[in-house]
Amino acid sequence: MCRSIKTLRPPVLPDEATDDDIRAAALQYVRKVSGFRTPAAHNREVFDVAVEAVARATAELLAGLEVRGHAVRQRSGEGAG
């Protein structure tokens, strides 16, 4: 486990995870898995695509989790309609 990735759900995180929180966790994950803190120019595109894919998957996971004892919250930008 990458130590700098924090838990992004209640009750550990008292407020809703922001897009910045999610992207930071995704970046840390991709850095850990790839072994690169900053990729070389020829790896930049695939590195960035991976970060975005992990961020999307994380946002979907957080949106779908049911944490018992806490009210269901909608992510920013989502509304009933």
mmCIF file of N, CA and C in Angstrom:
data_model
loop_
_atom_site.group_PDB
_atom_site.id
_atom_site.type_symbol
_atom_site.label_atom_id
_atom_site.label_comp_id
_atom_site.label_asym_id
_atom_site.label_seq_id
_atom_site.Cartn_x
_atom_site.Cartn_y
_atom_site.Cartn_z
ATOM 1 N N MET A 1 0.850 -1.190 0.000
ATOM 2 C CA MET A 1 0.000 0.000 0.000
ATOM 3 C C MET A 1 0.879 1.231 0.000
ATOM 4 N N CYS A 2 0.551 2.149 -0.828
ATOM 5 C CA CYS A 2 1.276 3.409 -0.884
ATOM 6 C C CYS A 2 0.865 4.253 0.327
ATOM 7 N N ARG A 3 1.793 4.582 1.155
ATOM 8 C CA ARG A 3 1.469 5.247 2.421
ATOM 9 C C ARG A 3 0.895 6.638 2.250
ATOM 10 N N SER A 4 1.175 7.298 1.149
ATOM 11 C CA SER A 4 0.684 8.667 0.998
ATOM 12 C C SER A 4 -0.704 8.740 0.375
ATOM 13 N N ILE A 5 -1.302 7.605 0.059
ATOM 14 C CA ILE A 5 -2.677 7.603 -0.414
ATOM 15 C C ILE A 5 -3.581 7.506 0.806
ATOM 16 N N LYS A 6 -4.450 8.507 0.969
ATOM 17 C CA LYS A 6 -5.325 8.509 2.142
ATOM 18 C C LYS A 6 -6.696 7.951 1.786
ATOM 19 N N THR A 7 -7.400 7.504 2.800
ATOM 20 C CA THR A 7 -8.767 7.024 2.622
ATOM 21 C C THR A 7 -9.649 8.206 2.262
ATOM 22 N N LEU A 8 -10.477 8.039 1.247
ATOM 23 C CA LEU A 8 -11.280 9.143 0.724
ATOM 24 C C LEU A 8 -12.770 9.002 1.008
ATOM 25 N N ARG A 9 -13.140 8.220 1.991
ATOM 26 C CA ARG A 9 -14.556 8.049 2.305
ATOM 27 C C ARG A 9 -14.780 8.309 3.788
ATOM 28 N N PRO A 10 -16.030 8.620 4.133
ATOM 29 C CA PRO A 10 -16.365 8.783 5.543
ATOM 30 C C PRO A 10 -16.258 7.434 6.252
ATOM 31 N N PRO A 11 -16.006 7.393 7.501
ATOM 32 C CA PRO A 11 -15.818 8.518 8.413
ATOM 33 C C PRO A 11 -14.385 9.021 8.460
ATOM 34 N N VAL A 12 -13.471 8.385 7.720
ATOM 35 C CA VAL A 12 -12.071 8.818 7.748
ATOM 36 C C VAL A 12 -11.934 10.231 7.207
ATOM 37 N N LEU A 13 -12.562 10.515 6.094
ATOM 38 C CA LEU A 13 -12.571 11.853 5.512
ATOM 39 C C LEU A 13 -13.933 12.462 5.845
ATOM 40 N N PRO A 14 -13.963 13.478 6.687
ATOM 41 C CA PRO A 14 -15.258 13.992 7.161
ATOM 42 C C PRO A 14 -16.109 14.631 6.061
ATOM 43 N N ASP A 15 -15.483 15.205 5.057
ATOM 44 C CA ASP A 15 -16.218 15.828 3.956
ATOM 45 C C ASP A 15 -16.056 14.981 2.703
ATOM 46 N N GLU A 16 -16.851 15.280 1.710
ATOM 47 C CA GLU A 16 -16.768 14.581 0.427
ATOM 48 C C GLU A 16 -15.394 14.793 -0.196
ATOM 49 N N ALA A 17 -14.833 13.743 -0.764
ATOM 50 C CA ALA A 17 -13.553 13.858 -1.455
ATOM 51 C C ALA A 17 -13.705 14.789 -2.651
ATOM 52 N N THR A 18 -12.761 15.678 -2.807
ATOM 53 C CA THR A 18 -12.797 16.598 -3.943
ATOM 54 C C THR A 18 -12.150 15.940 -5.155
ATOM 55 N N ASP A 19 -12.351 16.534 -6.310
ATOM 56 C CA ASP A 19 -11.685 16.044 -7.519
ATOM 57 C C ASP A 19 -10.170 16.088 -7.341
ATOM 58 N N ASP A 20 -9.672 17.107 -6.646
ATOM 59 C CA ASP A 20 -8.231 17.200 -6.382
ATOM 60 C C ASP A 20 -7.753 16.062 -5.494
ATOM 61 N N ASP A 21 -8.541 15.709 -4.469
ATOM 62 C CA ASP A 21 -8.190 14.580 -3.600
ATOM 63 C C ASP A 21 -8.103 13.287 -4.408
ATOM 64 N N ILE A 22 -9.098 13.094 -5.264
ATOM 65 C CA ILE A 22 -9.161 11.874 -6.069
ATOM 66 C C ILE A 22 -8.006 11.816 -7.059
ATOM 67 N N ARG A 23 -7.716 12.930 -7.710
ATOM 68 C CA ARG A 23 -6.614 12.945 -8.674
ATOM 69 C C ARG A 23 -5.270 12.732 -7.985
ATOM 70 N N ALA A 24 -5.080 13.322 -6.802
ATOM 71 C CA ALA A 24 -3.823 13.149 -6.061
ATOM 72 C C ALA A 24 -3.617 11.679 -5.694
ATOM 73 N N ALA A 25 -4.682 11.015 -5.262
ATOM 74 C CA ALA A 25 -4.579 9.598 -4.928
ATOM 75 C C ALA A 25 -4.267 8.775 -6.182
ATOM 76 N N ALA A 26 -4.903 9.110 -7.296
ATOM 77 C CA ALA A 26 -4.651 8.406 -8.558
ATOM 78 C C ALA A 26 -3.205 8.599 -9.002
ATOM 79 N N LEU A 27 -2.701 9.806 -8.879
ATOM 80 C CA LEU A 27 -1.315 10.099 -9.253
ATOM 81 C C LEU A 27 -0.349 9.290 -8.389
ATOM 82 N N GLN A 28 -0.592 9.241 -7.090
ATOM 83 C CA GLN A 28 0.272 8.474 -6.199
ATOM 84 C C GLN A 28 0.247 6.986 -6.559
ATOM 85 N N TYR A 29 -0.927 6.474 -6.885
ATOM 86 C CA TYR A 29 -1.050 5.071 -7.268
ATOM 87 C C TYR A 29 -0.242 4.776 -8.535
ATOM 88 N N VAL A 30 -0.403 5.607 -9.556
ATOM 89 C CA VAL A 30 0.300 5.384 -10.817
ATOM 90 C C VAL A 30 1.809 5.527 -10.618
ATOM 91 N N ARG A 31 2.224 6.482 -9.809
ATOM 92 C CA ARG A 31 3.656 6.625 -9.500
ATOM 93 C C ARG A 31 4.194 5.356 -8.856
ATOM 94 N N LYS A 32 3.456 4.819 -7.895
ATOM 95 C CA LYS A 32 3.895 3.622 -7.179
ATOM 96 C C LYS A 32 3.983 2.424 -8.116
ATOM 97 N N VAL A 33 2.934 2.216 -8.900
ATOM 98 C CA VAL A 33 2.881 1.059 -9.787
ATOM 99 C C VAL A 33 3.940 1.147 -10.895
ATOM 100 N N SER A 34 4.123 2.349 -11.463
ATOM 101 C CA SER A 34 5.067 2.510 -12.571
ATOM 102 C C SER A 34 6.514 2.582 -12.103
ATOM 103 N N GLY A 35 6.697 3.021 -10.852
ATOM 104 C CA GLY A 35 8.062 3.197 -10.362
ATOM 105 C C GLY A 35 8.670 4.529 -10.763
ATOM 106 N N PHE A 36 7.870 5.402 -11.380
ATOM 107 C CA PHE A 36 8.352 6.715 -11.812
ATOM 108 C C PHE A 36 7.634 7.819 -11.059
ATOM 109 N N ARG A 37 8.401 8.711 -10.448
ATOM 110 C CA ARG A 37 7.787 9.891 -9.836
ATOM 111 C C ARG A 37 7.344 10.836 -10.941
ATOM 112 N N THR A 38 8.210 11.048 -11.902
ATOM 113 C CA THR A 38 7.906 11.864 -13.079
ATOM 114 C C THR A 38 8.334 11.049 -14.295
ATOM 115 N N PRO A 39 7.426 10.760 -15.197
ATOM 116 C CA PRO A 39 7.797 9.937 -16.356
ATOM 117 C C PRO A 39 8.627 10.716 -17.363
ATOM 118 N N ALA A 40 9.421 9.991 -18.124
ATOM 119 C CA ALA A 40 10.166 10.587 -19.235
ATOM 120 C C ALA A 40 9.177 11.063 -20.287
ATOM 121 N N ALA A 41 9.613 11.955 -21.124
ATOM 122 C CA ALA A 41 8.738 12.538 -22.150
ATOM 123 C C ALA A 41 8.042 11.455 -22.989
ATOM 124 N N HIS A 42 8.749 10.383 -23.320
ATOM 125 C CA HIS A 42 8.155 9.345 -24.167
ATOM 126 C C HIS A 42 7.129 8.496 -23.416
ATOM 127 N N ASN A 43 7.054 8.619 -22.098
ATOM 128 C CA ASN A 43 6.049 7.896 -21.304
ATOM 129 C C ASN A 43 4.967 8.805 -20.744
ATOM 130 N N ARG A 44 5.065 10.097 -20.979
ATOM 131 C CA ARG A 44 4.146 11.075 -20.367
ATOM 132 C C ARG A 44 2.691 10.796 -20.739
ATOM 133 N N GLU A 45 2.405 10.544 -22.006
ATOM 134 C CA GLU A 45 1.016 10.365 -22.429
ATOM 135 C C GLU A 45 0.371 9.153 -21.756
ATOM 136 N N VAL A 46 1.038 8.016 -21.768
ATOM 137 C CA VAL A 46 0.466 6.811 -21.168
ATOM 138 C C VAL A 46 0.343 6.976 -19.655
ATOM 139 N N PHE A 47 1.281 7.681 -19.036
ATOM 140 C CA PHE A 47 1.232 7.970 -17.602
ATOM 141 C C PHE A 47 0.003 8.813 -17.280
ATOM 142 N N ASP A 48 -0.207 9.886 -18.038
ATOM 143 C CA ASP A 48 -1.352 10.778 -17.813
ATOM 144 C C ASP A 48 -2.682 10.068 -18.053
ATOM 145 N N VAL A 49 -2.743 9.231 -19.084
ATOM 146 C CA VAL A 49 -3.962 8.462 -19.366
ATOM 147 C C VAL A 49 -4.266 7.528 -18.195
ATOM 148 N N ALA A 50 -3.233 6.902 -17.645
ATOM 149 C CA ALA A 50 -3.429 6.006 -16.508
ATOM 150 C C ALA A 50 -3.942 6.766 -15.289
ATOM 151 N N VAL A 51 -3.395 7.939 -15.027
ATOM 152 C CA VAL A 51 -3.845 8.742 -13.888
ATOM 153 C C VAL A 51 -5.321 9.083 -14.045
ATOM 154 N N GLU A 52 -5.726 9.504 -15.231
ATOM 155 C CA GLU A 52 -7.130 9.856 -15.460
ATOM 156 C C GLU A 52 -8.043 8.641 -15.327
ATOM 157 N N ALA A 53 -7.595 7.478 -15.819
ATOM 158 C CA ALA A 53 -8.411 6.264 -15.709
ATOM 159 C C ALA A 53 -8.590 5.849 -14.250
ATOM 160 N N VAL A 54 -7.521 5.921 -13.473
ATOM 161 C CA VAL A 54 -7.611 5.569 -12.053
ATOM 162 C C VAL A 54 -8.491 6.585 -11.323
ATOM 163 N N ALA A 55 -8.379 7.861 -11.660
ATOM 164 C CA ALA A 55 -9.211 8.891 -11.030
ATOM 165 C C ALA A 55 -10.695 8.644 -11.327
ATOM 166 N N ARG A 56 -11.021 8.310 -12.582
ATOM 167 C CA ARG A 56 -12.419 8.010 -12.940
ATOM 168 C C ARG A 56 -12.934 6.804 -12.168
ATOM 169 N N ALA A 57 -12.124 5.747 -12.118
ATOM 170 C CA ALA A 57 -12.534 4.544 -11.403
ATOM 171 C C ALA A 57 -12.727 4.835 -9.919
ATOM 172 N N THR A 58 -11.867 5.662 -9.355
ATOM 173 C CA THR A 58 -11.975 6.020 -7.938
ATOM 174 C C THR A 58 -13.241 6.821 -7.682
ATOM 175 N N ALA A 59 -13.533 7.783 -8.544
ATOM 176 C CA ALA A 59 -14.752 8.588 -8.390
ATOM 177 C C ALA A 59 -15.994 7.707 -8.481
ATOM 178 N N GLU A 60 -16.000 6.762 -9.413
ATOM 179 C CA GLU A 60 -17.131 5.839 -9.543
ATOM 180 C C GLU A 60 -17.265 4.966 -8.302
ATOM 181 N N LEU A 61 -16.150 4.494 -7.785
ATOM 182 C CA LEU A 61 -16.177 3.675 -6.576
ATOM 183 C C LEU A 61 -16.751 4.465 -5.410
ATOM 184 N N LEU A 62 -16.242 5.664 -5.192
ATOM 185 C CA LEU A 62 -16.711 6.481 -4.072
ATOM 186 C C LEU A 62 -18.196 6.830 -4.219
ATOM 187 N N ALA A 63 -18.629 7.094 -5.439
ATOM 188 C CA ALA A 63 -20.032 7.437 -5.682
ATOM 189 C C ALA A 63 -20.950 6.250 -5.400
ATOM 190 N N GLY A 64 -20.459 5.043 -5.583
ATOM 191 C CA GLY A 64 -21.282 3.862 -5.409
ATOM 192 C C GLY A 64 -21.221 3.226 -4.036
ATOM 193 N N LEU A 65 -20.249 3.620 -3.217
ATOM 194 C CA LEU A 65 -20.123 3.017 -1.897
ATOM 195 C C LEU A 65 -21.259 3.430 -0.977
ATOM 196 N N GLU A 66 -21.721 2.489 -0.198
ATOM 197 C CA GLU A 66 -22.693 2.779 0.846
ATOM 198 C C GLU A 66 -21.978 2.585 2.173
ATOM 199 N N VAL A 67 -21.791 3.677 2.886
ATOM 200 C CA VAL A 67 -21.146 3.610 4.190
ATOM 201 C C VAL A 67 -22.250 3.655 5.223
ATOM 202 N N ARG A 68 -22.471 2.561 5.870
ATOM 203 C CA ARG A 68 -23.570 2.477 6.840
ATOM 204 C C ARG A 68 -23.359 3.449 7.978
ATOM 205 N N GLY A 69 -24.460 4.081 8.368
ATOM 206 C CA GLY A 69 -24.399 5.059 9.437
ATOM 207 C C GLY A 69 -24.136 6.462 8.936
ATOM 208 N N HIS A 70 -23.978 6.625 7.626
ATOM 209 C CA HIS A 70 -23.771 7.942 7.028
ATOM 210 C C HIS A 70 -24.780 8.127 5.908
ATOM 211 N N ALA A 71 -25.261 9.334 5.752
ATOM 212 C CA ALA A 71 -26.213 9.639 4.685
ATOM 213 C C ALA A 71 -25.537 9.474 3.330
ATOM 214 N N VAL A 72 -26.301 9.019 2.352
ATOM 215 C CA VAL A 72 -25.793 8.913 0.992
ATOM 216 C C VAL A 72 -25.616 10.314 0.436
ATOM 217 N N ARG A 73 -24.449 10.570 -0.139
ATOM 218 C CA ARG A 73 -24.165 11.898 -0.685
ATOM 219 C C ARG A 73 -23.943 11.789 -2.180
ATOM 220 N N GLN A 74 -24.292 12.834 -2.883
ATOM 221 C CA GLN A 74 -24.039 12.884 -4.317
ATOM 222 C C GLN A 74 -22.783 13.679 -4.550
ATOM 223 N N ARG A 75 -21.993 13.256 -5.542
ATOM 224 C CA ARG A 75 -20.782 13.980 -5.921
ATOM 225 C C ARG A 75 -21.173 15.320 -6.510
ATOM 226 N N SER A 76 -20.312 16.286 -6.421
ATOM 227 C CA SER A 76 -20.551 17.607 -6.997
ATOM 228 C C SER A 76 -20.871 17.456 -8.474
ATOM 229 N N GLY A 77 -21.838 18.202 -8.931
ATOM 230 C CA GLY A 77 -22.212 18.153 -10.336
ATOM 231 C C GLY A 77 -23.283 17.125 -10.642
ATOM 232 N N GLU A 78 -23.610 16.261 -9.688
ATOM 233 C CA GLU A 78 -24.661 15.287 -9.897
ATOM 234 C C GLU A 78 -25.924 15.809 -9.227
ATOM 235 N N GLY A 79 -26.997 15.664 -9.889
ATOM 236 C CA GLY A 79 -28.241 16.113 -9.281
ATOM 237 C C GLY A 79 -29.384 15.273 -9.743
ATOM 238 N N ALA A 80 -30.466 15.382 -9.047
ATOM 239 C CA ALA A 80 -31.661 14.652 -9.463
ATOM 240 C C ALA A 80 -32.239 15.351 -10.684
ATOM 241 N N GLY A 81 -32.617 14.580 -11.626
ATOM 242 C CA GLY A 81 -33.160 15.289 -12.759
ATOM 243 C C GLY A 81 -33.644 14.414 -13.754
#
